[in-house]
mmCIF file of C-alpha atoms and ligand atoms in Angstrom:
data_model
loop_
_atom_site.group_PDB
_atom_site.id
_atom_site.type_symbol
_atom_site.label_atom_id
_atom_site.label_comp_id
_atom_site.label_asym_id
_atom_site.label_seq_id
_atom_site.Cartn_x
_atom_site.Cartn_y
_atom_site.Cartn_z
ATOM 1 C CA MET A 222 0.000 0.000 0.000
ATOM 2 C CA ALA A 223 1.228 3.502 -0.763
ATOM 3 C CA ASP A 224 2.477 5.719 2.055
ATOM 4 C CA GLY A 225 -0.128 8.000 3.568
ATOM 5 C CA GLN A 226 -3.087 6.029 2.235
ATOM 6 C CA ASP A 227 -5.482 4.009 4.333
ATOM 7 C CA PRO A 228 -5.100 0.311 3.592
ATOM 8 C CA ARG A 229 -7.886 -1.108 1.462
ATOM 9 C CA LYS A 230 -9.858 -4.095 2.690
ATOM 10 C CA LEU A 231 -9.515 -6.828 0.077
ATOM 11 C CA VAL A 232 -11.372 -9.503 2.068
ATOM 12 C CA GLU A 233 -14.284 -8.799 4.442
ATOM 13 C CA VAL A 234 -15.741 -11.775 6.300
ATOM 14 C CA SER A 235 -18.731 -11.166 8.528
ATOM 15 C CA GLY A 236 -20.765 -13.574 10.668
ATOM 16 C CA LEU A 237 -19.471 -16.561 8.700
ATOM 17 C CA LYS A 238 -20.927 -19.911 9.789
ATOM 18 C CA MET A 239 -20.035 -23.265 8.317
ATOM 19 C CA HIS A 240 -22.171 -25.940 9.924
ATOM 20 C CA PHE A 241 -22.257 -29.538 8.679
ATOM 21 C CA PRO A 242 -25.310 -31.697 9.389
ATOM 22 C CA ILE A 243 -24.778 -35.166 10.908
ATOM 23 C CA TYR A 244 -27.147 -37.840 9.613
ATOM 24 C CA ALA A 245 -27.775 -41.282 11.140
ATOM 25 C CA GLY A 246 -30.104 -44.278 10.850
ATOM 26 C CA ILE A 247 -31.805 -45.877 7.870
ATOM 27 C CA LEU A 248 -33.874 -42.765 7.235
ATOM 28 C CA ARG A 249 -30.736 -40.604 7.339
ATOM 29 C CA LYS A 250 -32.333 -38.340 9.906
ATOM 30 C CA GLN A 251 -30.323 -35.314 10.992
ATOM 31 C CA VAL A 252 -29.169 -36.002 14.545
ATOM 32 C CA GLY A 253 -26.782 -33.127 15.066
ATOM 33 C CA THR A 254 -24.643 -30.386 13.580
ATOM 34 C CA VAL A 255 -20.887 -29.885 13.485
ATOM 35 C CA LYS A 256 -20.326 -26.171 14.073
ATOM 36 C CA ALA A 257 -16.921 -26.112 12.365
ATOM 37 C CA VAL A 258 -16.967 -22.336 11.886
ATOM 38 C CA ASP A 259 -19.380 -20.453 14.105
ATOM 39 C CA ASP A 260 -19.864 -16.752 13.542
ATOM 40 C CA VAL A 261 -16.447 -15.570 12.440
ATOM 41 C CA THR A 262 -15.758 -11.945 11.461
ATOM 42 C CA PHE A 263 -12.513 -10.404 10.190
ATOM 43 C CA ASP A 264 -11.030 -8.323 7.370
ATOM 44 C CA ILE A 265 -7.803 -8.741 5.424
ATOM 45 C CA TYR A 266 -6.115 -5.645 4.041
ATOM 46 C CA GLU A 267 -4.625 -5.565 0.580
ATOM 47 C CA GLY A 268 -0.998 -6.732 0.573
ATOM 48 C CA GLU A 269 -0.969 -8.056 4.130
ATOM 49 C CA THR A 270 -0.676 -11.549 5.567
ATOM 50 C CA LEU A 271 -3.299 -12.425 8.127
ATOM 51 C CA GLY A 272 -2.165 -15.438 10.166
ATOM 52 C CA LEU A 273 -4.992 -17.728 11.300
ATOM 53 C CA VAL A 274 -3.752 -19.942 14.125
ATOM 54 C CA GLY A 275 -5.183 -22.557 16.424
ATOM 55 C CA GLU A 276 -4.960 -26.206 17.347
ATOM 56 C CA SER A 277 -5.806 -28.935 14.886
ATOM 57 C CA GLY A 278 -9.578 -29.260 14.469
ATOM 58 C CA CYS A 279 -10.380 -25.666 15.532
ATOM 59 C CA GLY A 280 -11.995 -24.903 12.160
ATOM 60 C CA LYS A 281 -9.263 -22.775 10.586
ATOM 61 C CA SER A 282 -8.932 -24.851 7.390
ATOM 62 C CA THR A 283 -12.714 -25.057 7.038
ATOM 63 C CA ALA A 284 -12.878 -21.268 7.382
ATOM 64 C CA GLY A 285 -10.244 -20.878 4.627
ATOM 65 C CA ARG A 286 -12.116 -23.220 2.311
ATOM 66 C CA ALA A 287 -15.462 -21.558 3.005
ATOM 67 C CA ILE A 288 -13.999 -18.114 2.254
ATOM 68 C CA LEU A 289 -12.810 -19.382 -1.139
ATOM 69 C CA ARG A 290 -16.246 -20.941 -1.663
ATOM 70 C CA LEU A 291 -14.947 -24.498 -1.823
ATOM 71 C CA TYR A 292 -17.914 -24.984 0.540
ATOM 72 C CA ASP A 293 -21.335 -23.355 0.556
ATOM 73 C CA PRO A 294 -21.391 -21.327 3.779
ATOM 74 C CA THR A 295 -24.329 -21.884 6.118
ATOM 75 C CA SER A 296 -24.656 -18.132 6.605
ATOM 76 C CA GLY A 297 -22.690 -14.914 6.710
ATOM 77 C CA SER A 298 -21.087 -12.563 4.249
ATOM 78 C CA ILE A 299 -17.814 -12.879 2.293
ATOM 79 C CA VAL A 300 -16.792 -9.845 0.264
ATOM 80 C CA ILE A 301 -13.661 -10.205 -1.876
ATOM 81 C CA ASP A 302 -12.415 -7.224 -3.847
ATOM 82 C CA GLY A 303 -15.758 -5.481 -3.372
ATOM 83 C CA LYS A 304 -17.936 -8.432 -4.473
ATOM 84 C CA GLU A 305 -20.242 -10.415 -2.210
ATOM 85 C CA ILE A 306 -19.490 -14.059 -2.998
ATOM 86 C CA ALA A 307 -20.971 -15.981 -0.056
ATOM 87 C CA HIS A 308 -23.932 -17.267 -2.031
ATOM 88 C CA LEU A 309 -22.790 -16.924 -5.645
ATOM 89 C CA GLU A 310 -23.202 -19.994 -7.805
ATOM 90 C CA GLY A 311 -22.353 -21.397 -11.228
ATOM 91 C CA GLU A 312 -20.844 -19.121 -13.854
ATOM 92 C CA ALA A 313 -20.822 -16.054 -11.583
ATOM 93 C CA LEU A 314 -18.661 -17.901 -9.043
ATOM 94 C CA ARG A 315 -16.475 -19.473 -11.730
ATOM 95 C CA ASN A 316 -15.719 -16.037 -13.159
ATOM 96 C CA LEU A 317 -14.333 -14.954 -9.786
ATOM 97 C CA ARG A 318 -12.122 -18.030 -9.284
ATOM 98 C CA PRO A 319 -9.026 -16.413 -10.848
ATOM 99 C CA THR A 320 -9.046 -13.701 -8.149
ATOM 100 C CA MET A 321 -8.739 -16.168 -5.272
ATOM 101 C CA GLN A 322 -6.637 -19.305 -5.038
ATOM 102 C CA MET A 323 -5.448 -21.836 -2.499
ATOM 103 C CA ILE A 324 -2.111 -23.450 -1.698
ATOM 104 C CA PHE A 325 -2.731 -26.797 -0.033
ATOM 105 C CA GLN A 326 -0.935 -28.533 2.798
ATOM 106 C CA ASP A 327 -0.105 -31.726 0.985
ATOM 107 C CA PRO A 328 1.348 -31.046 -2.464
ATOM 108 C CA GLN A 329 1.470 -34.797 -3.114
ATOM 109 C CA ALA A 330 -2.294 -35.143 -2.767
ATOM 110 C CA SER A 331 -3.188 -31.935 -4.593
ATOM 111 C CA LEU A 332 -1.233 -32.677 -7.811
ATOM 112 C CA ASN A 333 -2.578 -35.148 -10.374
ATOM 113 C CA PRO A 334 0.133 -37.854 -10.613
ATOM 114 C CA ARG A 335 -0.783 -38.642 -14.227
ATOM 115 C CA MET A 336 -0.194 -35.111 -15.494
ATOM 116 C CA THR A 337 3.148 -33.514 -16.296
ATOM 117 C CA VAL A 338 4.205 -30.481 -14.316
ATOM 118 C CA GLY A 339 3.674 -28.296 -17.388
ATOM 119 C CA SER A 340 0.092 -29.477 -17.824
ATOM 120 C CA ILE A 341 -0.662 -29.158 -14.096
ATOM 121 C CA ILE A 342 0.405 -25.515 -14.139
ATOM 122 C CA ALA A 343 -1.360 -24.912 -17.479
ATOM 123 C CA GLU A 344 -4.682 -26.413 -16.359
ATOM 124 C CA PRO A 345 -6.157 -23.225 -14.815
ATOM 125 C CA LEU A 346 -5.083 -21.287 -17.921
ATOM 126 C CA LEU A 347 -6.956 -23.770 -20.125
ATOM 127 C CA GLU A 348 -10.065 -23.466 -17.961
ATOM 128 C CA HIS A 349 -10.175 -19.694 -17.708
ATOM 129 C CA HIS A 350 -8.283 -18.156 -20.635
ATOM 130 C CA ALA A 351 -8.500 -18.604 -24.386
ATOM 131 C CA MET A 352 -4.745 -18.578 -25.090
ATOM 132 C CA LYS A 353 -2.717 -19.789 -28.015
ATOM 133 C CA PRO A 354 -0.769 -22.961 -27.059
ATOM 134 C CA LYS A 355 2.500 -21.080 -27.649
ATOM 135 C CA ASP A 356 1.487 -18.300 -25.239
ATOM 136 C CA ARG A 357 0.258 -20.813 -22.657
ATOM 137 C CA ARG A 358 3.552 -22.647 -22.822
ATOM 138 C CA ALA A 359 5.446 -19.374 -22.383
ATOM 139 C CA ARG A 360 3.287 -18.504 -19.353
ATOM 140 C CA VAL A 361 3.961 -21.922 -17.779
ATOM 141 C CA LEU A 362 7.706 -21.448 -18.171
ATOM 142 C CA GLU A 363 7.449 -17.932 -16.720
ATOM 143 C CA LEU A 364 5.619 -19.339 -13.687
ATOM 144 C CA MET A 365 8.226 -22.079 -13.246
ATOM 145 C CA ASP A 366 10.909 -19.394 -13.229
ATOM 146 C CA ALA A 367 8.961 -17.341 -10.676
ATOM 147 C CA VAL A 368 8.826 -20.235 -8.185
ATOM 148 C CA GLY A 369 12.394 -21.405 -8.788
ATOM 149 C CA LEU A 370 11.659 -24.587 -10.750
ATOM 150 C CA ASN A 371 13.960 -25.587 -13.577
ATOM 151 C CA ARG A 372 11.929 -25.020 -16.759
ATOM 152 C CA GLU A 373 13.528 -28.066 -18.369
ATOM 153 C CA PHE A 374 11.485 -30.209 -15.956
ATOM 154 C CA ALA A 375 8.119 -29.153 -17.427
ATOM 155 C CA SER A 376 7.552 -32.577 -18.982
ATOM 156 C CA ARG A 377 8.289 -34.511 -15.793
ATOM 157 C CA TYR A 378 5.708 -35.971 -13.410
ATOM 158 C CA PRO A 379 5.088 -34.941 -9.779
ATOM 159 C CA HIS A 380 6.609 -38.131 -8.309
ATOM 160 C CA GLU A 381 9.972 -37.168 -9.819
ATOM 161 C CA PHE A 382 10.173 -34.133 -7.507
ATOM 162 C CA SER A 383 10.941 -33.641 -3.826
ATOM 163 C CA GLY A 384 8.265 -32.427 -1.380
ATOM 164 C CA GLY A 385 9.557 -28.859 -1.511
ATOM 165 C CA GLN A 386 9.615 -28.850 -5.319
ATOM 166 C CA ARG A 387 6.092 -30.271 -5.414
ATOM 167 C CA GLN A 388 4.930 -27.420 -3.211
ATOM 168 C CA ARG A 389 6.575 -25.019 -5.686
ATOM 169 C CA ILE A 390 4.508 -26.665 -8.458
ATOM 170 C CA GLY A 391 1.359 -26.083 -6.368
ATOM 171 C CA ILE A 392 2.352 -22.449 -5.859
ATOM 172 C CA ALA A 393 3.020 -21.938 -9.594
ATOM 173 C CA ARG A 394 -0.412 -23.370 -10.366
ATOM 174 C CA ALA A 395 -2.040 -21.092 -7.793
ATOM 175 C CA LEU A 396 -0.308 -18.085 -9.382
ATOM 176 C CA ALA A 397 -1.249 -18.972 -12.963
ATOM 177 C CA LEU A 398 -4.335 -16.748 -13.111
ATOM 178 C CA ASN A 399 -2.762 -13.711 -11.409
ATOM 179 C CA PRO A 400 -4.792 -13.989 -8.202
ATOM 180 C CA LYS A 401 -5.052 -11.159 -5.701
ATOM 181 C CA PHE A 402 -5.848 -13.291 -2.678
ATOM 182 C CA ILE A 403 -4.343 -16.660 -1.711
ATOM 183 C CA VAL A 404 -5.314 -18.896 1.185
ATOM 184 C CA CYS A 405 -2.181 -20.786 2.258
ATOM 185 C CA ASP A 406 -3.489 -23.777 4.207
ATOM 186 C CA GLU A 407 -0.596 -25.120 6.330
ATOM 187 C CA PRO A 408 1.605 -24.898 3.213
ATOM 188 C CA ILE A 409 4.774 -26.063 4.958
ATOM 189 C CA ALA A 410 3.400 -28.497 7.534
ATOM 190 C CA ALA A 411 4.068 -31.559 5.369
ATOM 191 C CA LEU A 412 7.628 -30.499 4.422
ATOM 192 C CA ASP A 413 10.980 -31.284 6.016
ATOM 193 C CA VAL A 414 12.078 -28.605 8.459
ATOM 194 C CA SER A 415 15.120 -27.892 6.267
ATOM 195 C CA ILE A 416 12.830 -27.038 3.330
ATOM 196 C CA GLN A 417 10.200 -25.055 5.243
ATOM 197 C CA ALA A 418 12.163 -21.791 5.375
ATOM 198 C CA GLN A 419 12.806 -21.900 1.619
ATOM 199 C CA VAL A 420 9.096 -22.183 0.847
ATOM 200 C CA VAL A 421 8.228 -19.441 3.345
ATOM 201 C CA ASN A 422 10.859 -17.159 1.782
ATOM 202 C CA LEU A 423 9.433 -17.914 -1.650
ATOM 203 C CA LEU A 424 5.912 -17.006 -0.485
ATOM 204 C CA GLU A 425 7.252 -13.720 0.918
ATOM 205 C CA ASP A 426 9.133 -12.904 -2.303
ATOM 206 C CA LEU A 427 6.073 -13.653 -4.426
ATOM 207 C CA GLN A 428 3.897 -11.508 -2.173
ATOM 208 C CA GLU A 429 6.185 -8.560 -2.722
ATOM 209 C CA GLN A 430 6.633 -9.182 -6.432
ATOM 210 C CA PHE A 431 2.935 -9.647 -7.263
ATOM 211 C CA GLY A 432 1.276 -7.618 -4.476
ATOM 212 C CA LEU A 433 -0.461 -10.707 -3.083
ATOM 213 C CA THR A 434 -2.696 -10.819 -0.026
ATOM 214 C CA TYR A 435 -2.459 -13.974 2.095
ATOM 215 C CA LEU A 436 -4.556 -15.751 4.660
ATOM 216 C CA PHE A 437 -1.861 -17.965 6.198
ATOM 217 C CA ILE A 438 -3.376 -20.856 8.146
ATOM 218 C CA SER A 439 -1.037 -22.616 10.551
ATOM 219 C CA HIS A 440 -0.728 -24.315 13.912
ATOM 220 C CA ASP A 441 2.910 -23.139 14.053
ATOM 221 C CA LEU A 442 2.983 -19.878 16.005
ATOM 222 C CA SER A 443 6.704 -19.329 15.405
ATOM 223 C CA MET A 444 6.208 -19.444 11.648
ATOM 224 C CA VAL A 445 3.189 -17.146 11.830
ATOM 225 C CA ARG A 446 5.199 -14.692 13.908
ATOM 226 C CA HIS A 447 7.759 -14.564 11.131
ATOM 227 C CA LEU A 448 5.244 -14.053 8.317
ATOM 228 C CA ALA A 449 2.070 -12.366 9.472
ATOM 229 C CA THR A 450 1.122 -8.705 9.611
ATOM 230 C CA ARG A 451 -1.789 -9.460 11.959
ATOM 231 C CA VAL A 452 -2.836 -12.666 13.679
ATOM 232 C CA ALA A 453 -6.258 -14.166 14.407
ATOM 233 C CA VAL A 454 -6.494 -16.941 17.001
ATOM 234 C CA MET A 455 -9.223 -19.526 16.592
ATOM 235 C CA TYR A 456 -10.684 -21.929 19.149
ATOM 236 C CA LEU A 457 -13.570 -24.338 18.596
ATOM 237 C CA GLY A 458 -14.986 -22.598 15.534
ATOM 238 C CA LYS A 459 -14.646 -19.018 16.792
ATOM 239 C CA ILE A 460 -11.983 -16.319 16.565
ATOM 240 C CA VAL A 461 -11.124 -15.430 20.157
ATOM 241 C CA GLU A 462 -8.496 -12.745 19.524
ATOM 242 C CA LEU A 463 -7.216 -10.695 16.591
ATOM 243 C CA ALA A 464 -4.354 -8.214 16.802
ATOM 244 C CA PRO A 465 -1.317 -6.782 15.025
ATOM 245 C CA ARG A 466 1.433 -9.393 15.181
ATOM 246 C CA ASP A 467 3.879 -7.693 17.552
ATOM 247 C CA ALA A 468 1.139 -6.606 19.980
ATOM 248 C CA LEU A 469 -0.316 -10.110 20.104
ATOM 249 C CA TYR A 470 2.997 -11.851 20.768
ATOM 250 C CA ALA A 471 4.149 -9.231 23.292
ATOM 251 C CA ASP A 472 0.904 -8.976 25.245
ATOM 252 C CA PRO A 473 -1.759 -11.580 24.472
ATOM 253 C CA LYS A 474 -5.108 -10.558 25.966
ATOM 254 C CA HIS A 475 -7.216 -13.715 25.708
ATOM 255 C CA PRO A 476 -6.486 -16.602 28.119
ATOM 256 C CA TYR A 477 -6.372 -19.076 25.218
ATOM 257 C CA THR A 478 -3.821 -16.972 23.305
ATOM 258 C CA GLN A 479 -1.809 -16.633 26.524
ATOM 259 C CA ALA A 480 -1.744 -20.425 26.900
ATOM 260 C CA LEU A 481 -0.802 -21.030 23.256
ATOM 261 C CA LEU A 482 2.019 -18.477 23.362
ATOM 262 C CA SER A 483 3.361 -19.720 26.674
ATOM 263 C CA ALA A 484 4.404 -22.867 24.812
ATOM 264 C CA VAL A 485 6.335 -20.979 22.099
ATOM 265 C CA PRO A 486 10.015 -20.215 22.736
ATOM 266 C CA ASN A 487 10.673 -16.445 22.606
ATOM 267 C CA PRO A 488 13.432 -15.653 20.075
ATOM 268 C CA ASP A 489 14.465 -12.554 22.075
ATOM 269 C CA PRO A 490 17.443 -13.648 24.233
ATOM 270 C CA ASP A 491 16.748 -10.799 26.707
ATOM 271 C CA SER A 492 13.130 -11.804 27.299
ATOM 272 C CA VAL A 493 12.058 -13.063 30.697
ATOM 273 C CA PRO A 494 11.198 -16.792 30.466
ATOM 274 C CA GLN A 495 7.455 -17.335 30.808
ATOM 275 C CA ASN A 496 5.715 -19.971 32.822
ATOM 276 C CA ARG A 497 4.112 -22.510 30.572
ATOM 277 C CA ILE A 498 0.314 -22.532 30.952
ATOM 278 C CA ILE A 499 -0.899 -26.110 30.752
ATOM 279 C CA LEU A 500 -4.482 -26.481 29.566
ATOM 280 C CA ASN A 501 -6.374 -29.360 31.100
ATOM 281 C CA GLY A 502 -8.766 -31.544 29.186
ATOM 282 C CA ASP A 503 -9.457 -31.883 25.489
ATOM 283 C CA VAL A 504 -11.045 -29.440 23.100
ATOM 284 C CA PRO A 505 -14.819 -30.107 23.307
ATOM 285 C CA SER A 506 -16.563 -31.519 20.246
ATOM 286 C CA PRO A 507 -17.824 -28.915 17.768
ATOM 287 C CA THR A 508 -21.057 -30.944 17.676
ATOM 288 C CA ASN A 509 -21.672 -30.009 21.284
ATOM 289 C CA PRO A 510 -19.821 -26.824 22.255
ATOM 290 C CA PRO A 511 -20.231 -25.750 25.897
ATOM 291 C CA LYS A 512 -22.800 -23.189 26.991
ATOM 292 C CA GLY A 513 -21.397 -19.684 27.395
ATOM 293 C CA CYS A 514 -17.760 -19.154 26.373
ATOM 294 C CA ASN A 515 -16.429 -21.959 24.152
ATOM 295 C CA PHE A 516 -13.204 -21.984 26.207
ATOM 296 C CA CYS A 517 -14.895 -22.268 29.618
ATOM 297 C CA THR A 518 -14.178 -25.995 30.048
ATOM 298 C CA ARG A 519 -10.404 -25.419 29.879
ATOM 299 C CA CYS A 520 -9.825 -21.784 30.802
ATOM 300 C CA PRO A 521 -7.558 -21.267 33.849
ATOM 301 C CA LYS A 522 -9.389 -17.973 34.546
ATOM 302 C CA VAL A 523 -12.969 -19.204 34.157
ATOM 303 C CA MET A 524 -15.696 -17.346 36.101
ATOM 304 C CA ASP A 525 -19.359 -18.176 36.731
ATOM 305 C CA ILE A 526 -20.578 -15.860 33.987
ATOM 306 C CA CYS A 527 -18.381 -17.687 31.456
ATOM 307 C CA ARG A 528 -20.525 -20.830 31.783
ATOM 308 C CA GLU A 529 -23.705 -18.854 31.110
ATOM 309 C CA LYS A 530 -22.993 -16.120 28.601
ATOM 310 C CA ASP A 531 -21.071 -16.108 25.341
ATOM 311 C CA PRO A 532 -18.583 -13.194 25.562
ATOM 312 C CA ALA A 533 -19.048 -10.394 23.024
ATOM 313 C CA TRP A 534 -16.413 -9.508 20.414
ATOM 314 C CA LEU A 535 -14.736 -6.452 21.957
ATOM 315 C CA ASP A 536 -12.872 -3.668 20.195
ATOM 316 C CA LEU A 537 -9.892 -3.054 22.503
ATOM 317 C CA GLY A 538 -8.477 -0.214 20.384
ATOM 318 C CA GLN A 539 -5.296 -0.015 18.278
ATOM 319 C CA GLY A 540 -6.518 -2.753 15.987
ATOM 320 C CA ARG A 541 -6.964 -5.289 18.796
ATOM 321 C CA TYR A 542 -10.078 -7.403 19.319
ATOM 322 C CA ALA A 543 -10.923 -10.251 21.680
ATOM 323 C CA ALA A 544 -13.913 -12.109 23.113
ATOM 324 C CA CYS A 545 -13.560 -12.613 26.883
ATOM 325 C CA HIS A 546 -15.623 -11.492 29.893
ATOM 326 C CA LEU A 547 -12.396 -10.528 31.680
ATOM 327 C CA LEU A 548 -11.787 -7.793 29.131
ATOM 328 C CA GLU A 549 -15.230 -6.207 29.387
ATOM 329 C CA ASP A 550 -14.998 -2.692 30.865
ATOM 330 C CA ALA A 551 -11.221 -3.133 31.010
HETATM 331 FE FE1 LIG B 170 -11.901 -17.712 30.145
HETATM 332 FE FE2 LIG B 170 -14.239 -16.680 30.764
HETATM 333 FE FE3 LIG B 170 -12.605 -15.325 29.210
HETATM 334 FE FE4 LIG B 170 -13.836 -17.496 28.298
HETATM 335 S S1 LIG B 170 -14.796 -15.578 28.904
HETATM 336 S S2 LIG B 170 -11.721 -16.987 28.032
HETATM 337 S S3 LIG B 170 -13.839 -18.794 30.114
HETATM 338 S S4 LIG B 170 -12.276 -15.869 31.344
#
């Protein structure tokens, strides 16, 4: 974003719910609902990386997929680049696909093993652009250059590449249509530690080069600290805290964020070592979240009101938000 200008919101998510019905019995009667994403609201500014963190099963990947309309949201609003897309269908949705793309966790599973790398990267171009074969080929080679893949390997198959190279193929494919917004769903979690930093550096370089906006989903708080502009923390289908990166890591407000961060080593050698906050019990099932605050069954600071009333989403000022009764009237 240019100096002196207010950042533009590229993605605006409001009241997003993604509930999945559970059916049982011969008559396939609905017996329950998985509230994977339950009333989530946040914005992503153009050119920034919003980190979305939380334990496995908290709903962060489902939220990412719902925002890209890989699912039909149960309710809520999703505005991307000024267009409401939450309930678009068919051709109207297809026409918006180039704007928003996804990089998946497991490059092995997301690449067709029977297609060459060149045809994998060319596939979105074939679907969305009428291009001459010569131009398409040139674009594929350009994309391979951009992600650091040797263009002479365009006729090879995914199994001939390492995990890190396969993720580069996935990234090249995601970039093919010049997207503005990319959801990176645990893009390094399946890679060797030695390769992770290379892929993260590549994502950062590409962001700068192409002005990309990222939603970076991860359970790895150290990695998110390195990459994100702002961070949203998710627990049992809800965002419990959202703040600029440095403010969140220096002074987490929500008891769940405090517990998560207490387990992350602080890279500052002068920092005072923190006591690790151990959370008791398991995350409750999203089919049956507790009454009141979703975190009340595990929160070290739980109060009576927490078991009765869902805390409101509070604007704490300076771009910080959290949902906790302790922060009301603070
Ligand atoms: Fe803990 Fe209560 Fe705050 Fe929930 S509302 S995080 S249970 S103190």
